[in-house]
C-alpha positions as MATLAB code, in Angstrom:
seq = 'LEALQIDQDNPDVWTLIGNLHLGKEEWGPAQKKFDRILKQKPTSRDPYALIALGNIWLQTLHQPMRDKAKEKRHQDRALDLYKQVLKADTRNLYAANGIGAVLAHKGYYREARDITAQVREATADIPDVWLNLAHIYVEQQQYPSAIQMYENALAKFYSWKNTDVMLYLARAYFKAGKFSRASLFCSKLDTLYLRMQFFCSICP';
ca = [
       2.202  -63.119  -21.347;
      -0.722  -65.153  -20.042;
      -1.375  -62.323  -17.593;
      -1.979  -59.972  -20.550;
      -4.864  -62.162  -21.667;
      -6.545  -61.328  -18.364;
      -5.356  -57.734  -18.038;
      -3.893  -56.155  -21.181;
      -2.705  -53.117  -19.216;
      -0.872  -55.019  -16.475;
       2.091  -52.688  -15.731;
       4.212  -55.416  -14.145;
       4.080  -57.532  -17.288;
       4.838  -54.590  -19.590;
       7.730  -53.634  -17.302;
       9.096  -57.165  -17.549;
       8.818  -57.150  -21.355;
      10.395  -53.682  -21.496;
      13.309  -54.878  -19.377;
      13.814  -57.873  -21.673;
      14.141  -55.455  -24.598;
      16.566  -53.301  -22.606;
      18.689  -56.364  -21.867;
      18.978  -56.919  -25.616;
      19.643  -53.206  -26.256;
      16.418  -52.996  -28.267;
      15.761  -49.363  -27.372;
      12.801  -48.722  -29.692;
      10.655  -51.689  -28.578;
      11.584  -51.014  -24.941;
      10.495  -47.396  -25.265;
       7.086  -48.449  -26.582;
       6.500  -50.751  -23.617;
       7.278  -48.100  -21.013;
       5.331  -45.474  -22.975;
       2.337  -47.801  -22.813;
       2.588  -47.924  -19.012;
       2.650  -44.132  -18.757;
      -0.354  -43.743  -21.079;
      -2.554  -45.554  -18.557;
      -4.033  -43.135  -16.009;
      -3.293  -45.260  -12.893;
       0.387  -45.571  -13.853;
       0.898  -42.244  -15.659;
       3.575  -41.228  -13.131;
       5.120  -44.651  -12.543;
       8.692  -43.853  -11.394;
      10.232  -47.032  -12.786;
       8.796  -46.416  -16.264;
       9.823  -42.743  -16.174;
      13.410  -43.603  -15.213;
      13.566  -46.390  -17.802;
      12.489  -43.949  -20.523;
      14.969  -41.380  -19.239;
      17.701  -44.001  -19.465;
      16.693  -44.844  -23.044;
      16.958  -41.184  -24.101;
      20.232  -40.951  -22.199;
      21.520  -44.009  -24.062;
      20.992  -42.251  -27.397;
      23.449  -39.577  -26.250;
      26.235  -42.174  -26.136;
      25.996  -42.514  -29.923;
      27.740  -40.005  -32.240;
      25.200  -37.334  -33.173;
      25.947  -34.589  -35.694;
      22.560  -32.904  -35.276;
      23.071  -30.676  -32.220;
      19.408  -29.659  -32.093;
      18.391  -33.317  -31.980;
      21.003  -33.997  -29.307;
      19.600  -31.164  -27.181;
      16.052  -32.517  -27.569;
      17.195  -35.928  -26.353;
      19.034  -34.336  -23.418;
      15.971  -32.315  -22.469;
      13.626  -35.303  -22.736;
      15.817  -37.401  -20.463;
      16.194  -34.515  -18.014;
      12.442  -33.892  -17.913;
      11.696  -37.562  -17.175;
      14.194  -37.692  -14.315;
      12.866  -34.409  -12.918;
       9.321  -35.773  -12.883;
      10.473  -38.624  -10.668;
      12.535  -36.391   -8.401;
       9.625  -33.974   -8.016;
       7.472  -36.783   -6.621;
      10.291  -38.346   -4.586;
      13.240  -36.120   -3.746;
      15.176  -39.130   -2.429;
      15.068  -41.152   -5.644;
      18.760  -41.831   -6.238;
      18.288  -43.290   -9.721;
      16.612  -40.096  -10.909;
      19.320  -37.957   -9.299;
      22.030  -40.072  -10.933;
      20.286  -39.666  -14.287;
      20.193  -35.892  -13.901;
      23.912  -35.917  -13.130;
      24.589  -37.944  -16.269;
      22.578  -35.570  -18.475;
      24.307  -32.519  -16.996;
      27.648  -34.145  -17.809;
      26.531  -34.616  -21.417;
      25.599  -30.935  -21.483;
      29.096  -30.036  -20.303;
      28.161  -28.967  -16.769;
      30.835  -31.170  -15.259;
      31.158  -29.502  -11.867;
      27.409  -29.635  -11.231;
      27.255  -33.207  -12.537;
      30.142  -34.235  -10.285;
      28.531  -32.677   -7.220;
      25.199  -34.443   -7.808;
      26.766  -37.802   -8.649;
      29.118  -37.634   -5.665;
      26.150  -37.004   -3.374;
      24.345  -40.035   -4.810;
      27.431  -42.163   -4.223;
      27.609  -40.957   -0.617;
      23.978  -42.031   -0.171;
      24.522  -45.485   -1.637;
      27.560  -47.472   -2.728;
      25.519  -50.175   -4.427;
      24.691  -48.674   -7.856;
      27.479  -49.432  -10.383;
      26.369  -46.717  -12.822;
      26.982  -44.060  -10.166;
      30.634  -45.094   -9.830;
      31.093  -45.184  -13.615;
      29.357  -41.854  -14.190;
      31.592  -40.230  -11.590;
      34.664  -41.758  -13.245;
      33.509  -40.480  -16.663;
      33.150  -36.978  -15.212;
      36.658  -37.129  -13.737;
      37.983  -38.026  -17.195;
      36.243  -35.022  -18.738;
      37.728  -32.831  -15.999;
      41.168  -34.350  -16.735;
      41.352  -35.694  -13.186;
      42.776  -38.961  -14.469;
      44.093  -40.459  -11.177;
      40.619  -40.070   -9.623;
      38.982  -41.551  -12.721;
      41.368  -44.515  -12.760;
      40.773  -45.221   -9.085;
      36.990  -45.065   -9.563;
      37.041  -47.395  -12.588;
      39.286  -49.879  -10.788;
      37.136  -49.803   -7.659;
      34.018  -50.422   -9.770;
      35.704  -53.281  -11.621;
      36.674  -54.928   -8.350;
      33.454  -54.275   -6.428;
      30.827  -55.037   -9.069;
      32.412  -56.974  -11.923;
      35.240  -59.131  -10.483;
      37.585  -57.502  -13.035;
      35.691  -59.112  -15.934;
      33.660  -56.315  -17.530;
      35.186  -55.461  -20.910;
      33.312  -52.140  -21.222;
      34.790  -50.875  -17.959;
      38.218  -52.193  -18.974;
      37.861  -50.114  -22.140;
      37.083  -47.016  -20.059;
      40.050  -47.787  -17.800;
      42.473  -48.281  -20.698;
      41.366  -44.946  -22.139;
      41.860  -43.186  -18.792;
      45.349  -44.663  -18.412;
      46.224  -43.540  -21.940;
      45.015  -39.997  -21.306;
      47.027  -39.976  -18.070;
      50.142  -40.804  -20.082;
      50.501  -44.268  -18.543;
      50.816  -46.082  -21.845;
      52.070  -49.430  -20.532;
      49.043  -49.734  -18.225;
      46.756  -48.676  -21.060;
      48.298  -51.358  -23.289;
      47.876  -53.954  -20.542;
      44.152  -53.370  -20.207;
      43.719  -53.017  -23.955;
      45.250  -56.499  -24.340;
      42.533  -57.843  -22.042;
      39.806  -56.716  -24.437;
      38.852  -60.010  -25.994;
      37.637  -58.910  -29.432;
      39.055  -56.883  -32.293;
      35.925  -54.711  -32.186;
      36.573  -53.659  -28.586;
      40.222  -52.935  -29.334;
      39.163  -50.798  -32.278;
      36.791  -48.965  -29.927;
      39.737  -48.211  -27.680;
      41.818  -46.756  -30.507;
      38.850  -44.694  -31.698;
      38.234  -43.384  -28.160;
      41.769  -41.984  -27.845;
      41.788  -40.293  -31.232;
      41.037  -36.540  -31.141;
];
């Protein structure tokens, strides 16, 4: 913050503050910080800020949304931000992964799977890529592949301790008809809220 007293438009400081908001899931304040970076001419195409904003719009799609027109606007905004990055750098894996995630939300599962699989082939070090691919497998009813991907991600990145991924895994087991395994992972969810999320996720 002292750096802002010297340079109020310091992009590194605003990025740091934006990331702090993201860590607290404060999407609105985070969006304002990254928007500020992009409004400055020298950083108007900053890839990190563009991807961060794309991720914020993508995050809104994870919430129930009755307004389909609004949902489409959010999808298109996220897609446009990722495309801007990919246009400048065709090898940006984070932008490509984001595009795959948006396509999955739009229901283009085959295209989303192909893009996400290519990103995973290029790097095995981005957890979101593994999870996005697993989510797509679930939507395609390829439950064994989804289960394997979730379990691999849990082992590789989270030491089997991430409750969100355990929730995804329990849901995949349930949809695969493996109810005892689903119950096992559901029992590992350490709060009533997370268990309620599981039951809500398996309801039609």
